[in-house]
PDB file of C-alpha atoms in Angstrom:
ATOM      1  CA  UNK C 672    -145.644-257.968-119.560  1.00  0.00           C
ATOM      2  CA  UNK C 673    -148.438-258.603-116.895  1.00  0.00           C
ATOM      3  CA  UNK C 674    -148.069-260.966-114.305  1.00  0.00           C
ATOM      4  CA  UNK C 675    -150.321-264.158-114.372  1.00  0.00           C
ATOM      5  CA  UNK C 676    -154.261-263.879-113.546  1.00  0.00           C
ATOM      6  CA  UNK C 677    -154.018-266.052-110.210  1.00  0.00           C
ATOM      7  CA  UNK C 678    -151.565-263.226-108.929  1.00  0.00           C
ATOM      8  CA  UNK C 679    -154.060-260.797-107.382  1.00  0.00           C
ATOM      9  CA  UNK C 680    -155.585-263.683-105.373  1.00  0.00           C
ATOM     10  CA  UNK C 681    -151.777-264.467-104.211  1.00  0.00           C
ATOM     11  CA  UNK C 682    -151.729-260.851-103.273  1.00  0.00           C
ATOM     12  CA  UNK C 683    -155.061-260.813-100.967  1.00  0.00           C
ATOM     13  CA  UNK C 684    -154.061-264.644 -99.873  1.00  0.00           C
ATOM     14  CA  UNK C 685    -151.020-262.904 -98.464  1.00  0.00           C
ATOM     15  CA  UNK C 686    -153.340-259.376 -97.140  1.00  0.00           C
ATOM     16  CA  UNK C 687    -155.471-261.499 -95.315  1.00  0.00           C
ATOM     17  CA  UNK C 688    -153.010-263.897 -93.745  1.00  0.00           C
ATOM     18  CA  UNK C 689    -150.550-261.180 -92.614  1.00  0.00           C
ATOM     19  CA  UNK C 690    -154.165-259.631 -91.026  1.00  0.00           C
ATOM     20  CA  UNK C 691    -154.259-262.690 -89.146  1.00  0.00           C
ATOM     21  CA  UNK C 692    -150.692-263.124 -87.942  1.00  0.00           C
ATOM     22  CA  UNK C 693    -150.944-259.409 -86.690  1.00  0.00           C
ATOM     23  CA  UNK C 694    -154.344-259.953 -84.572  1.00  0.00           C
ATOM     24  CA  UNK C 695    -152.190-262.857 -82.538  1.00  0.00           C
ATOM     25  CA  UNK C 696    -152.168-261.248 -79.436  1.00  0.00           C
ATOM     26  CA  UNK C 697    -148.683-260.570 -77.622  1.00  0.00           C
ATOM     27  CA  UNK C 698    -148.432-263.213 -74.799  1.00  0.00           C
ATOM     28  CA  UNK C 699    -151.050-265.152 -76.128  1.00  0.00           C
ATOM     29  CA  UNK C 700    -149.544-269.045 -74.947  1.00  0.00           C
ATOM     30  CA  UNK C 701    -148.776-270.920 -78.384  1.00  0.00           C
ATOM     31  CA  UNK C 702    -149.434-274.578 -77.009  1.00  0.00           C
ATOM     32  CA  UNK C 703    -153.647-274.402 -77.941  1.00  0.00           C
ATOM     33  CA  UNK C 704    -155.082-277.035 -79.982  1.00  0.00           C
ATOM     34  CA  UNK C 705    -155.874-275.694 -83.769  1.00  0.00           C
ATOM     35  CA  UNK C 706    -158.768-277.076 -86.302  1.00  0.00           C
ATOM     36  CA  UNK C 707    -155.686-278.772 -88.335  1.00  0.00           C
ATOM     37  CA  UNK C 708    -155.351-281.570 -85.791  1.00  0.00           C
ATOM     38  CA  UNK C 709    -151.590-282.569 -85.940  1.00  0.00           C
ATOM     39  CA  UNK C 710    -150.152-279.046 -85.105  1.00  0.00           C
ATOM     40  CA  UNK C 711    -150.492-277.157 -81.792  1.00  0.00           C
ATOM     41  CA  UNK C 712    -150.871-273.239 -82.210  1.00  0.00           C
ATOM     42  CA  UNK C 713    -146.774-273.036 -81.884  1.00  0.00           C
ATOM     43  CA  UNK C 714    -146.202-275.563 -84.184  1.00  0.00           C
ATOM     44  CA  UNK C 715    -148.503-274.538 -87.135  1.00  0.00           C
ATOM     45  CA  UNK C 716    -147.420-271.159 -86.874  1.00  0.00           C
ATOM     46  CA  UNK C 717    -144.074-271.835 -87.893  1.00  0.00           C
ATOM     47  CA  UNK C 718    -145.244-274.143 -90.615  1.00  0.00           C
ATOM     48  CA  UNK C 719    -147.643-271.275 -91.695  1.00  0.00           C
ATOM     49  CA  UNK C 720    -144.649-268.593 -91.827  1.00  0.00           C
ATOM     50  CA  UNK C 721    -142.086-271.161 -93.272  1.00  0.00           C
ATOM     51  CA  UNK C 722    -143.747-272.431 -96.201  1.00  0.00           C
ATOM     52  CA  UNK C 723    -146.274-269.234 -97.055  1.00  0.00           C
ATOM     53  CA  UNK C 724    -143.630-266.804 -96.732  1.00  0.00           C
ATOM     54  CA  UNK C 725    -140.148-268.315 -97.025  1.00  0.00           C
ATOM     55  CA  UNK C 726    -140.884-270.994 -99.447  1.00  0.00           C
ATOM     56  CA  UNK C 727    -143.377-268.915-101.208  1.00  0.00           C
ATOM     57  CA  UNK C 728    -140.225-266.545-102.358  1.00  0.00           C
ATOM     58  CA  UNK C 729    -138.246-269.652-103.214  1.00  0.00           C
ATOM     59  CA  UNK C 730    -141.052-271.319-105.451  1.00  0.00           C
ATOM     60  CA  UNK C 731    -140.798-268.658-107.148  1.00  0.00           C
ATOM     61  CA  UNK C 732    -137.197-268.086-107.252  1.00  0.00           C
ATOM     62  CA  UNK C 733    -136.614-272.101-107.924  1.00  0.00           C
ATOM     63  CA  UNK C 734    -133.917-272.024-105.062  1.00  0.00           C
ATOM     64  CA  UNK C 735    -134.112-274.342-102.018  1.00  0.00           C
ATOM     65  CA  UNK C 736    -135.172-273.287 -98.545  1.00  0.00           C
ATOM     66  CA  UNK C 737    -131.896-272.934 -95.691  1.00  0.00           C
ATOM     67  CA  UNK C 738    -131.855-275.123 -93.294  1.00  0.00           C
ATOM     68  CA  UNK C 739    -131.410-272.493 -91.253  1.00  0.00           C
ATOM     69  CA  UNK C 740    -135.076-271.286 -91.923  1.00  0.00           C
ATOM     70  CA  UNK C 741    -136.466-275.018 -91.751  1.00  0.00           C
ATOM     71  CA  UNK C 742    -135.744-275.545 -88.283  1.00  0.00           C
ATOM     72  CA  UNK C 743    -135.847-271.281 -87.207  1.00  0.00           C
ATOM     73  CA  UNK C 744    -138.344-270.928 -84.225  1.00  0.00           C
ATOM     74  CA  UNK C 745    -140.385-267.724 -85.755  1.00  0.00           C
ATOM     75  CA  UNK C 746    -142.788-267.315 -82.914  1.00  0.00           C
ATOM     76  CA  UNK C 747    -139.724-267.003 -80.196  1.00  0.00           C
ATOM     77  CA  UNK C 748    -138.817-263.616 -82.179  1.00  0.00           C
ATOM     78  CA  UNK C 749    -141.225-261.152 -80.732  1.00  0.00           C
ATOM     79  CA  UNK C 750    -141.520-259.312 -83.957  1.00  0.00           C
ATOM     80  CA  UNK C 751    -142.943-262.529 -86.443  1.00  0.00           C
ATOM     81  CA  UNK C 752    -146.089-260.974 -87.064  1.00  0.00           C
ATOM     82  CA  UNK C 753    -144.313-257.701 -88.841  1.00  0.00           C
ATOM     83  CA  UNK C 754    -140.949-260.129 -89.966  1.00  0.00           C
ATOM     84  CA  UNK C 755    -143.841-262.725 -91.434  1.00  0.00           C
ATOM     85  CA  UNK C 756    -145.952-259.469 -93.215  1.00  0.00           C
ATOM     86  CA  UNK C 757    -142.650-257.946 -94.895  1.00  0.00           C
ATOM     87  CA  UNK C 758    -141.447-261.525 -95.618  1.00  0.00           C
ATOM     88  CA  UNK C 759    -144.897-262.138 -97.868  1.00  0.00           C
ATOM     89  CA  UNK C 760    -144.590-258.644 -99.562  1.00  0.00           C
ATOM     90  CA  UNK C 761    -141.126-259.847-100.943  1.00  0.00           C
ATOM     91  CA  UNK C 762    -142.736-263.542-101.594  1.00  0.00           C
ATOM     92  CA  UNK C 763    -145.373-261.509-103.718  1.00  0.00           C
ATOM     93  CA  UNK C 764    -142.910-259.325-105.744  1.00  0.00           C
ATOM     94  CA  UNK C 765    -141.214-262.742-106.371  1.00  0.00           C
ATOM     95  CA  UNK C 766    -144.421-264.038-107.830  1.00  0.00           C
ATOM     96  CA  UNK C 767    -145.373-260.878-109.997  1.00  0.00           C
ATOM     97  CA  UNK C 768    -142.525-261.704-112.426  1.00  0.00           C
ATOM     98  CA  UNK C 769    -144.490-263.320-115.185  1.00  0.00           C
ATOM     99  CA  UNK C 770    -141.260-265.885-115.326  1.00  0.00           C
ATOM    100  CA  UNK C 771    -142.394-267.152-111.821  1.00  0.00           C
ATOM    101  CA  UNK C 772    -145.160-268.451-113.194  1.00  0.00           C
ATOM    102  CA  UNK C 773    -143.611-270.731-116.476  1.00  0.00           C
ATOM    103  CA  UNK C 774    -142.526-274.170-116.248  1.00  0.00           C
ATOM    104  CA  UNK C 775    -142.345-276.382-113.385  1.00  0.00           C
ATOM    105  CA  UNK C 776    -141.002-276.206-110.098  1.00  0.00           C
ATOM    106  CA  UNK C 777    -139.715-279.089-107.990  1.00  0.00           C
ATOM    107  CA  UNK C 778    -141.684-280.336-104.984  1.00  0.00           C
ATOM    108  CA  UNK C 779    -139.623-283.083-103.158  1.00  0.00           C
ATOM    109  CA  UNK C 780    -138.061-284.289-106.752  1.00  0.00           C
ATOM    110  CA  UNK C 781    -141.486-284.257-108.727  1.00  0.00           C
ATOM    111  CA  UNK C 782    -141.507-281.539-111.027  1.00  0.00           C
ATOM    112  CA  UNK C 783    -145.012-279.152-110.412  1.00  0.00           C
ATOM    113  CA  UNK C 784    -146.714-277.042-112.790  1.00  0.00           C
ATOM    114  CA  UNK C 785    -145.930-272.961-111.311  1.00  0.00           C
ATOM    115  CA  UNK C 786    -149.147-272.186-111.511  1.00  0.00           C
ATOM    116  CA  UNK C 787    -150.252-275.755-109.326  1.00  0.00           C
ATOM    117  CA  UNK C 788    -148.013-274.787-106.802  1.00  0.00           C
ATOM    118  CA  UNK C 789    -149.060-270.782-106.330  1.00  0.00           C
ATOM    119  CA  UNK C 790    -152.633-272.148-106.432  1.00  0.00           C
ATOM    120  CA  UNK C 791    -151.763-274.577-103.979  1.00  0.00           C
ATOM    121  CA  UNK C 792    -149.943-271.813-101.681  1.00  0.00           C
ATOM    122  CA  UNK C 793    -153.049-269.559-102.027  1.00  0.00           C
ATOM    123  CA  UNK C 794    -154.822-272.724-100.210  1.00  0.00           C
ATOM    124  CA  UNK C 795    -151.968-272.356 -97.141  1.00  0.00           C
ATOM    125  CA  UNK C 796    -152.039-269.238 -96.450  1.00  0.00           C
ATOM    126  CA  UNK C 797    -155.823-268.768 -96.276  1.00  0.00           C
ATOM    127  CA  UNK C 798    -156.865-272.478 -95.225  1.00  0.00           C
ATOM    128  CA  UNK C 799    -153.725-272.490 -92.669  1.00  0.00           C
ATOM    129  CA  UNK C 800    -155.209-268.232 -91.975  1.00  0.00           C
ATOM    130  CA  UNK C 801    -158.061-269.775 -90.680  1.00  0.00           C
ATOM    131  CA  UNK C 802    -156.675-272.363 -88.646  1.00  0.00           C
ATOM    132  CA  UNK C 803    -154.072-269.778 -86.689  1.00  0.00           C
ATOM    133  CA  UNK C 804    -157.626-267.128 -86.114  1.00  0.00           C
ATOM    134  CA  UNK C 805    -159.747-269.908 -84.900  1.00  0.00           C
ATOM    135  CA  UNK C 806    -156.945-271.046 -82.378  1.00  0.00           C
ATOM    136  CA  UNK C 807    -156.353-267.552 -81.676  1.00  0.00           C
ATOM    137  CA  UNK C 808    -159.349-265.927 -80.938  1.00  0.00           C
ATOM    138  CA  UNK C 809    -159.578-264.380 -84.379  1.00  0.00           C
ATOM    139  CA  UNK C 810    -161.052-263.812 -88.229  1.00  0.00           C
ATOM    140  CA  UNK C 811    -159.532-264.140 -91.564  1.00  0.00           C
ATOM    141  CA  UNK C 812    -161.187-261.885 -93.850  1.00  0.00           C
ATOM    142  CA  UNK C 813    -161.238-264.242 -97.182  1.00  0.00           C
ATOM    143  CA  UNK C 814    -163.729-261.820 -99.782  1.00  0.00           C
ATOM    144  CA  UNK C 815    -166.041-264.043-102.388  1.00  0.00           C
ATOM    145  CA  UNK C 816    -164.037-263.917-105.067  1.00  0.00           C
ATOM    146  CA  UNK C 817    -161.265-265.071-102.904  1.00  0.00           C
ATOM    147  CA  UNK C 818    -163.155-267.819-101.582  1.00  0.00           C
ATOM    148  CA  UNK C 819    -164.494-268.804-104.477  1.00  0.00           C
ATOM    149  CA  UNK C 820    -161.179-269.484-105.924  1.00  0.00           C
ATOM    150  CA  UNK C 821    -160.629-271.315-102.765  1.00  0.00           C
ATOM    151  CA  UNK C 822    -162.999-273.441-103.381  1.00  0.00           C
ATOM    152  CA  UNK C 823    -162.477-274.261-106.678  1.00  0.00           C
ATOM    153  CA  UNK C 824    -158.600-275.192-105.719  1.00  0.00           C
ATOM    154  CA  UNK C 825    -160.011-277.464-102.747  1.00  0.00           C
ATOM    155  CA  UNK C 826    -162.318-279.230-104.997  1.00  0.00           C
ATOM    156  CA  UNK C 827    -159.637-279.568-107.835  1.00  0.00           C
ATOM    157  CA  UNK C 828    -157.234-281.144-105.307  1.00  0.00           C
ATOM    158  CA  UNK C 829    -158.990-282.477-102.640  1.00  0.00           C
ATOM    159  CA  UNK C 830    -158.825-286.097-103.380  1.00  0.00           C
ATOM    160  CA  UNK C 831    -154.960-285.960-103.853  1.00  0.00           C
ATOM    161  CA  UNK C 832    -154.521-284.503-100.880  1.00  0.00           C
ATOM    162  CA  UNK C 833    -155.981-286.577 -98.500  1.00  0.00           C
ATOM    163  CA  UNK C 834    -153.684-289.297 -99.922  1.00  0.00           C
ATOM    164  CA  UNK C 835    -150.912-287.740 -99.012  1.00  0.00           C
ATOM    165  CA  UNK C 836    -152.693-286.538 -95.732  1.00  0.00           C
ATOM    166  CA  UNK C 837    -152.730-282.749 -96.242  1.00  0.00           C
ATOM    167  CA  UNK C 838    -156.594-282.824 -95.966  1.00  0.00           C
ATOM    168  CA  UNK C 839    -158.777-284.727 -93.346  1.00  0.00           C
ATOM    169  CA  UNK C 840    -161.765-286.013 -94.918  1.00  0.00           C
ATOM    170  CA  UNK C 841    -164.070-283.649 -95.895  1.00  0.00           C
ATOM    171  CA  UNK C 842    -167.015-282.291 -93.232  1.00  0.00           C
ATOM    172  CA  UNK C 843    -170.522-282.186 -94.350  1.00  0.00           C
ATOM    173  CA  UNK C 844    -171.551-278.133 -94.753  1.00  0.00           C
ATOM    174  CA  UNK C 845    -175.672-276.404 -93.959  1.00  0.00           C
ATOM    175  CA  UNK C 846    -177.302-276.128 -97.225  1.00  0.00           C
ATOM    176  CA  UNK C 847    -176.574-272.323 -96.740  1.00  0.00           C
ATOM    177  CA  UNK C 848    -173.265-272.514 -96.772  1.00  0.00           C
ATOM    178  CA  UNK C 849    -170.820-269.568 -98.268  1.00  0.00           C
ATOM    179  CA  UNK C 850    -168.284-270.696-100.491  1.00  0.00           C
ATOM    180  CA  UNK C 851    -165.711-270.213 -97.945  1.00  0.00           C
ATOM    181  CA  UNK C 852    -167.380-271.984 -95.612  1.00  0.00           C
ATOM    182  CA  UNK C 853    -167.808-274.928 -98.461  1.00  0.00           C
ATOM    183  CA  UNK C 854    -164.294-274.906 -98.731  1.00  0.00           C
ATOM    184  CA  UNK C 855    -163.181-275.169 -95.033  1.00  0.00           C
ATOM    185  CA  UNK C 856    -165.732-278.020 -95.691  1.00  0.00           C
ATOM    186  CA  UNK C 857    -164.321-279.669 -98.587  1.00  0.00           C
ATOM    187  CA  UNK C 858    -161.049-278.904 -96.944  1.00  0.00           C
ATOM    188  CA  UNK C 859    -161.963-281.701 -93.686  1.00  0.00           C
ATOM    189  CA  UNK C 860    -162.141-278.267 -91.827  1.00  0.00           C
ATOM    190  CA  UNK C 861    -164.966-278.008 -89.740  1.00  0.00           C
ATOM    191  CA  UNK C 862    -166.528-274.326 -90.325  1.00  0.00           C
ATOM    192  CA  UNK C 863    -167.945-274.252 -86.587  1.00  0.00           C
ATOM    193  CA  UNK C 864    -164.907-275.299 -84.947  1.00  0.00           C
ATOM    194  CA  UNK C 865    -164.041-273.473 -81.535  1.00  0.00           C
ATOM    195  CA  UNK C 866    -160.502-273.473 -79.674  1.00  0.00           C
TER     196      UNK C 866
END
């Protein structure tokens, strides 16, 4: 049995955001602003790693995250960046099991469709990618077809998640405007933003 369609753009989600956690230079001070207003670079790091790594494997799995991992400091262990890249490779083999994808799993006691919530991690690891570059001097590299997904996934959820305040209101993209950068966009992510 093949694993579901959507699982190849899991697997580059997860290429380009472990691209992005290794480019964080060594030293590099954690306490910079980021385009997702409410977290400094520290702080949405360790949401990035927690929930696109960790709780990636237990979607999958159904199981609940440790506490232990929900209040773990990942950035004060000087090897996150490989710990965070391994940690997604096992999130992805979790997701490859055509099981993973059936049925619902349980976000905060409302059962989700599987395949709402992979889509919806695709969004954090490349949305939250982009965030983490921009704040730290570097690129995500999110292909068309990624981003096109991307997009699709923004516009398909967009409205719902400003209500629960997981987007800002969307920013007004040029005309000529990739579909990434009409996602960042549609996201409340400003595509020009600078650190």
């Amino acid at each position: 049995m093949n694993a579901h369609p959507m699982h190849p753009f899991l697997a580059r989600a997860a290429t380009a955001a472990a691209g992005v956690a290794a480019a964080v230079p060594a030293g590099q001070s954690l306490d910079a602003p980021t385009p997702c207003g409410e977290f400094d670079t520290h702080a949405l790091i360790n949401h990035w790693v927690l929930y696109t790594s960790h709780g990636l494997e237990h979607r999958a799995r159904r199981t609940e995250l440790p506490e232990e991992l929900v209040s773990r400091d990942f950035t004060a262990d000087a090897d996150w960046r490989s710990d965070y890249a391994a940690q997604l490779e096992r999130a992805v083999a979790a997701w490859g099991e055509p099981a993973a994808w059936e049925g619902d799993v349980d976000l905060g006691g409302s059962p989700v469709p599987a395949v709402g919530i992979a889509r919806m991690l695709i969004l954090e690891l490349v949305l939250h990618g982009w965030d983490v570059a921009r704040a730290t001097g570097g690129e995500i590299p999110v292909d068309e077809e990624l981003a096109l997904v991307a997009l699709e996934i923004v516009e398909e959820n967009a409205e719902l998640y400003r209500q629960y305040a997981g987007f800002a209101e969307a920013v007004s993209a040029p005309d000529d405007a990739s579909a990434w950068e009409r996602a960042l966009a549609a996201s409340g992510r400003d595509p020009r933003w600078k650190g």
